[in-house]
mmCIF file of C-alpha atoms in Angstrom:
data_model
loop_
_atom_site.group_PDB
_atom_site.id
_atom_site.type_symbol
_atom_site.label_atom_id
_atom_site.label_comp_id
_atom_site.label_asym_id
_atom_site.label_seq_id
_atom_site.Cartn_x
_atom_site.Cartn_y
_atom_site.Cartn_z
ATOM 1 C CA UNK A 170 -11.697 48.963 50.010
ATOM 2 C CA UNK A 171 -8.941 47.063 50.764
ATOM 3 C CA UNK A 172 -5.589 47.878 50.222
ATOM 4 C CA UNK A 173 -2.954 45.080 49.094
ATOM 5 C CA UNK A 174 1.283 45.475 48.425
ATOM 6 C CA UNK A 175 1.766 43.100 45.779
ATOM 7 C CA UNK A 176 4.914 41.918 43.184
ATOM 8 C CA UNK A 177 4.523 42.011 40.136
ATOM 9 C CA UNK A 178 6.731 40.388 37.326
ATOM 10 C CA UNK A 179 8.673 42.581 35.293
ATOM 11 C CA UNK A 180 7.570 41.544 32.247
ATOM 12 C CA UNK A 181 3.840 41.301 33.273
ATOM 13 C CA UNK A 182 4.206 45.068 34.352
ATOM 14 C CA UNK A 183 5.769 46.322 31.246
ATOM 15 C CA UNK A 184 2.792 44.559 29.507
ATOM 16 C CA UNK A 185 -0.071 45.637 31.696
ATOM 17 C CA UNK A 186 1.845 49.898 31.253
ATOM 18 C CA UNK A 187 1.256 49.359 27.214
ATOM 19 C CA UNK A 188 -1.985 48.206 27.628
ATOM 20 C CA UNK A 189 -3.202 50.725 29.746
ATOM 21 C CA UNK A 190 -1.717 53.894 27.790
ATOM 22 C CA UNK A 191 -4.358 52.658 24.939
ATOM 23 C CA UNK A 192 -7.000 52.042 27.052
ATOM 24 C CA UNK A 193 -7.132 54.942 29.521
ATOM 25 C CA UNK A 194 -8.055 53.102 32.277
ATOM 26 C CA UNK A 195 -6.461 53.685 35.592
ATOM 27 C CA UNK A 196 -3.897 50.811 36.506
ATOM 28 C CA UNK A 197 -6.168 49.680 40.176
ATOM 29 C CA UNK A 198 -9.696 49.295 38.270
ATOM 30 C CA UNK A 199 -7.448 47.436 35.557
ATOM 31 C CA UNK A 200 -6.094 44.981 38.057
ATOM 32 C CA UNK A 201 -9.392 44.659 40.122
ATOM 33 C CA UNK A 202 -11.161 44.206 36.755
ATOM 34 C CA UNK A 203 -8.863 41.301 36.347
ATOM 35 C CA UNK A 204 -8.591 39.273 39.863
ATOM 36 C CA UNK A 205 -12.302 39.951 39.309
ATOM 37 C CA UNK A 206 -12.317 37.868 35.681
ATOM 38 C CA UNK A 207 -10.286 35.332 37.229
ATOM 39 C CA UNK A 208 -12.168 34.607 40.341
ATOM 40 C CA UNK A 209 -15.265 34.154 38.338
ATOM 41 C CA UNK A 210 -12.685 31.498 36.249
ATOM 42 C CA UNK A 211 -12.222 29.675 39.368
ATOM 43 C CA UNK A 212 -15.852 29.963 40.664
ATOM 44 C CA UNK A 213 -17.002 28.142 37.412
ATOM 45 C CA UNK A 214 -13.986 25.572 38.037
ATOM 46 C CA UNK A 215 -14.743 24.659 41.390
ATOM 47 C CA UNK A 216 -18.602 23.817 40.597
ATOM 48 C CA UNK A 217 -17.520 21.871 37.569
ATOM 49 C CA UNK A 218 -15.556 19.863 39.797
ATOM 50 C CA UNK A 219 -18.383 19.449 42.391
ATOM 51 C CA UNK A 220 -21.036 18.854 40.027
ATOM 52 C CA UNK A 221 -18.445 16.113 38.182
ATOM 53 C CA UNK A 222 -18.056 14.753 41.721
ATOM 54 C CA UNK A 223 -21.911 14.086 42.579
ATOM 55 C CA UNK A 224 -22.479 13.262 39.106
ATOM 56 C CA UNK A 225 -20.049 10.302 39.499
ATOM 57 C CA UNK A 226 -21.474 9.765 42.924
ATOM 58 C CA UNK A 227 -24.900 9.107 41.167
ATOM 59 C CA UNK A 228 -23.512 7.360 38.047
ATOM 60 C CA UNK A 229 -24.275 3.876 39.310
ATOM 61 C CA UNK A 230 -27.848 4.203 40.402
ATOM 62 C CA UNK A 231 -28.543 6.236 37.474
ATOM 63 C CA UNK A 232 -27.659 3.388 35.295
ATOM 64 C CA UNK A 233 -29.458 1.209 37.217
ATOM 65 C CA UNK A 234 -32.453 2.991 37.005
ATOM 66 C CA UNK A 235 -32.451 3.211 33.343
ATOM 67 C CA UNK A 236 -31.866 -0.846 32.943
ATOM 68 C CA UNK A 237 -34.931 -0.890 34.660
ATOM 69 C CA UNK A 238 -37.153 0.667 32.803
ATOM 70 C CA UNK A 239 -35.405 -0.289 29.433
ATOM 71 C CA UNK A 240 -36.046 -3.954 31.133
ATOM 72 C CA UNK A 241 -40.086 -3.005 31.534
ATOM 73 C CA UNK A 242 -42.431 -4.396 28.900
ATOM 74 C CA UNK A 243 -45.311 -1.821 28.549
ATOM 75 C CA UNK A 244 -47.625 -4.002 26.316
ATOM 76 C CA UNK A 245 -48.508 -2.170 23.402
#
C-alpha cells in the first residue's frame, strides 16, 4: 500500500464524515472504494474515445463497402 497526503475540500469532508457515521465503514476503504469507482469511469471513457476514433477512421471504407454490395445484382 501506498500512502498519499491529500486536501480535501471542506465541504466534501463534512459530507464524506456524515456519510460514513451511517455506513460504518472506515474513512481509507471509503476513499479507495471511490478513486477506485472513478478510475473505472475514466477507463470506460478513454476506450469510448478510442473506439469512436477508429470507428471514424473506418467510416469511409465501411460505407464504401456497403455501396458495393447494395450495388450487386444477385439474380434471383
Amino acid at each position: 500500500m501506498k500512502t498519499v497526503s491529500l486536501k480535501i475540500d471542506d465541504s466534501v469532508f463534512g459530507e464524506t464524515e456524515k456519510i460514513l457515521a451511517h455506513i460504518k465503514k472506515p474513512r481509507n476503504r471509503y476513499i479507495n472504494d471511490a478513486i477506485a469507482f472513478y478510475n473505472n469511469v475514466q477507463r470506460k471513457q478513454i476506450i469510448g474515445k478510442k473506439l469512436r476514433k477508429e470507428s471514424n477512421l473506418v467510416k469511409a471504407d465501411s460505407m464504401s463497402a456497403l455501396k458495393d454490395f447494395e450495388e450487386i445484382d444477385y439474380g434471383d
